[in-house]
Tab-separated table of C-alpha atoms in Angstrom:
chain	number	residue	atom	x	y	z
A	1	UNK	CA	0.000	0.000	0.000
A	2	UNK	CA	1.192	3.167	-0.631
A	3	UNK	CA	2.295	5.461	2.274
A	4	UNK	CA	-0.510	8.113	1.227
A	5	UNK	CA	-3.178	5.726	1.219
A	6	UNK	CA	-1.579	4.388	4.692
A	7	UNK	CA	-1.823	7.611	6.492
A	8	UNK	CA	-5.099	8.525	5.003
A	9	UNK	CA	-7.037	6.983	7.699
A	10	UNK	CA	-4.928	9.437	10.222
A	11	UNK	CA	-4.760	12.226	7.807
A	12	UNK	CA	-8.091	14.036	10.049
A	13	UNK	CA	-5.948	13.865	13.255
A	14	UNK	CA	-2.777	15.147	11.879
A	15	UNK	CA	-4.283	18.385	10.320
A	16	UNK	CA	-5.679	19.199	13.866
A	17	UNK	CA	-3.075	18.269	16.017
A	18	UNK	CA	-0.163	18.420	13.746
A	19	UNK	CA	-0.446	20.756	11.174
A	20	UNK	CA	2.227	23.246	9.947
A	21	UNK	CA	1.328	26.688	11.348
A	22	UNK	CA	3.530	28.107	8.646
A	23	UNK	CA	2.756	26.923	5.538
A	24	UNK	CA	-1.034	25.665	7.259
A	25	UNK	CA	-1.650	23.751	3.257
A	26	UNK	CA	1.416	21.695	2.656
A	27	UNK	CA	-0.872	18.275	4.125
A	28	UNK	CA	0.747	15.429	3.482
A	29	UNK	CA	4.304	16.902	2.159
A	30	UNK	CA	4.690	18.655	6.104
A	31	UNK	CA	4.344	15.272	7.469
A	32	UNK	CA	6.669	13.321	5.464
A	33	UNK	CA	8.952	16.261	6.367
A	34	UNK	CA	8.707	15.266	9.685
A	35	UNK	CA	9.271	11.849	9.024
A	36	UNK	CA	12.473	12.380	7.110
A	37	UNK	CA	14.295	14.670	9.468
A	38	UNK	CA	13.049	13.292	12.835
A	39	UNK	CA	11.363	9.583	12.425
A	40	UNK	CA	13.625	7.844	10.981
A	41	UNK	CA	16.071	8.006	13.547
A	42	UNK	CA	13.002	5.402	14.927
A	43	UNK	CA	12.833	3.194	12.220
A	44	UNK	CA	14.082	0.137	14.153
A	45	UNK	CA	11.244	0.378	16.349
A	46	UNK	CA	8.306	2.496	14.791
A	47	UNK	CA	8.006	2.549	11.110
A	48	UNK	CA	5.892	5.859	9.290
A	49	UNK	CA	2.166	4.972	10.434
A	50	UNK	CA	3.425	4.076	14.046
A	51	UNK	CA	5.817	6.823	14.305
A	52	UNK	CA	2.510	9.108	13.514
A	53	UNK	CA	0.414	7.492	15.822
A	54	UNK	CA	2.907	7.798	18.509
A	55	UNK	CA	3.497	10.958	17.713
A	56	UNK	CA	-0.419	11.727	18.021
A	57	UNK	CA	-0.792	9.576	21.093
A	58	UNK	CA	2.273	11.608	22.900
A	59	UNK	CA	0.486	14.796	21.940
A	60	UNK	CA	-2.818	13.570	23.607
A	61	UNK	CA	-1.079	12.653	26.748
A	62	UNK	CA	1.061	15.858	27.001
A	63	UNK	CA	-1.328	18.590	25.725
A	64	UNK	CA	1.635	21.397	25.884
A	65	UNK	CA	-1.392	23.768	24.935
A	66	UNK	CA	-2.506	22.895	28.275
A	67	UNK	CA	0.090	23.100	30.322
A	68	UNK	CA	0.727	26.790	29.238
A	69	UNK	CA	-2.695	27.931	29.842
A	70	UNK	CA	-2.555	27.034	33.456
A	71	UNK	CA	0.724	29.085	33.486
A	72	UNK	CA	-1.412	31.716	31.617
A	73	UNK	CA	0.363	31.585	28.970
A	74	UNK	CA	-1.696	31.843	25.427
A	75	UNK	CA	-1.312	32.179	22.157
A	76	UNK	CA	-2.559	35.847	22.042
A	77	UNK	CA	0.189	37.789	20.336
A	78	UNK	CA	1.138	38.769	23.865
A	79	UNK	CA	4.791	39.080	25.118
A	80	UNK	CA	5.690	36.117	28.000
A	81	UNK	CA	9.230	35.637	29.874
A	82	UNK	CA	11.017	32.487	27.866
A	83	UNK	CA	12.442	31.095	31.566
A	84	UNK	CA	8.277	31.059	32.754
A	85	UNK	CA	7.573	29.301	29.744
A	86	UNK	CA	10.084	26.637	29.431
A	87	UNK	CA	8.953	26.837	33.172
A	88	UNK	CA	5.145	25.778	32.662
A	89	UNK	CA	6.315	22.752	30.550
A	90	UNK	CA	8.819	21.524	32.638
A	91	UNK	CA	6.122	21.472	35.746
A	92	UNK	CA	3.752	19.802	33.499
A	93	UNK	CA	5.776	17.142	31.619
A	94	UNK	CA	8.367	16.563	34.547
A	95	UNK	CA	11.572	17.520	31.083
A	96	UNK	CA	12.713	20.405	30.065
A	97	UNK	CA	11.732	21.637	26.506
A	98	UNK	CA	13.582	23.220	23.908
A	99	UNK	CA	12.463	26.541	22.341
A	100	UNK	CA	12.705	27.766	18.714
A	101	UNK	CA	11.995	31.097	18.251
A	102	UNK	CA	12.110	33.004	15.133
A	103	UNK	CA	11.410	36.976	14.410
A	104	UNK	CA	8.161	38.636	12.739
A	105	UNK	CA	8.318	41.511	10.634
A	106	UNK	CA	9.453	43.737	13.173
A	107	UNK	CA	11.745	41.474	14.499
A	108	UNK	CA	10.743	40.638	18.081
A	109	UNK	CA	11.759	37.144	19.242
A	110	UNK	CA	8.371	34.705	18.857
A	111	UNK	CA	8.199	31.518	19.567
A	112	UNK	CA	8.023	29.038	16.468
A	113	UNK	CA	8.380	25.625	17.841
A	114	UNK	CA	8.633	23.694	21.018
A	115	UNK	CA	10.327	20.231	20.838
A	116	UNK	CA	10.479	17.422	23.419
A	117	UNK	CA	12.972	14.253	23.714
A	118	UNK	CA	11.451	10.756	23.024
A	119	UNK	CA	12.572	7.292	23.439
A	120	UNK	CA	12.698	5.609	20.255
A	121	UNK	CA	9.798	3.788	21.015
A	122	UNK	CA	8.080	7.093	21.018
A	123	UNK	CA	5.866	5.965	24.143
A	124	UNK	CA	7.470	8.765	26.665
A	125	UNK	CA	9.434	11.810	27.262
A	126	UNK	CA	13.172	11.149	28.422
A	127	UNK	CA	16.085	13.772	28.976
A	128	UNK	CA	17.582	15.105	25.843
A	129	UNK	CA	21.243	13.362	25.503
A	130	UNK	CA	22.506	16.118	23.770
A	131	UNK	CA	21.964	19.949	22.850
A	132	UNK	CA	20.435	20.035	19.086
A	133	UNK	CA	22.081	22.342	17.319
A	134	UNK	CA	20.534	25.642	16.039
A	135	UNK	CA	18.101	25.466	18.960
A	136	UNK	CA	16.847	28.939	20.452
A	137	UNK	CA	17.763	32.057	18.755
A	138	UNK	CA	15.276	33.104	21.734
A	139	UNK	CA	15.279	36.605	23.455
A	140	UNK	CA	14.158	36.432	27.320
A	141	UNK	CA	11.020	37.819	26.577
A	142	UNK	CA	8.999	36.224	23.654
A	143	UNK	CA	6.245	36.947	22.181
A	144	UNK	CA	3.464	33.695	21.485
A	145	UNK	CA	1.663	34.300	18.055
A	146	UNK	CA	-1.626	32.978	17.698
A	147	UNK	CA	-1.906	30.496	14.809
């Protein structure tokens, strides 16, 4: 079967709880994107359909969304402290997150992307064993775009 065709049954999830906030019609190309850069290093353990559904799964059990709004901490184009964000996930989760940020138009710091460290079985959080490189670009105060 062909991988389309395979993730078609998921494809409803993944636009709502995975889609790209930047380019919000890429579909299917996004998430093979993710696949290539980031699943693959699970393919010994979870090939494309369960490295989605983990993926999903994770999401459900996580809810980052969540965990920021108790902080008080919403997507509202408002301005938020970087250390009380990473903050609100790290409470919630029990790990530390990185932060991407990136700049608008006018160049203030926003925050693009949060990313967690998973075991390759993609079942729970763990510590991150390394530093990624390129990660942050973050000022101390950010601002959170609403998408």
């Amino acid at each position: 079967i062909c991988y389309y065709m395979q993730l078609k049954p998921m494809q409803d999830s993944l636009r709502k709880e995975w889609p790209s906030v930047t380019c919000p019609n890429i579909g299917r190309k996004f998430w093979v994107h993710e696949w290539n850069k980031h699943g693959t290093c699970s393919k010994t353990v979870l090939d494309e359909i369960p490295y989605f559904q983990a993926a999903l799964n994770l999401k459900y059990k996580i809810n980052l969304s969540q965990a920021l709004s108790k902080a008080g901490i919403i997507p509202n184009n408002q301005e938020y402290s970087l250390k009380l964000v990473k903050e609100a996930i790290a409470k919630s989760t029990g790990f530390h997150p990185w932060v991407d940020c990136n700049h608008n138009a006018q160049g203030v710091s926003q925050i693009w992307q949060v990313s967690m460290c998973v075991d390759r079985s993609g079942s729970r959080l763990i510590d991150c064993p390394f530093v990624p490189k390129g990660r942050g670009d973050c000022a101390a105060i950010v601002k959170f775009p609403s998408f």
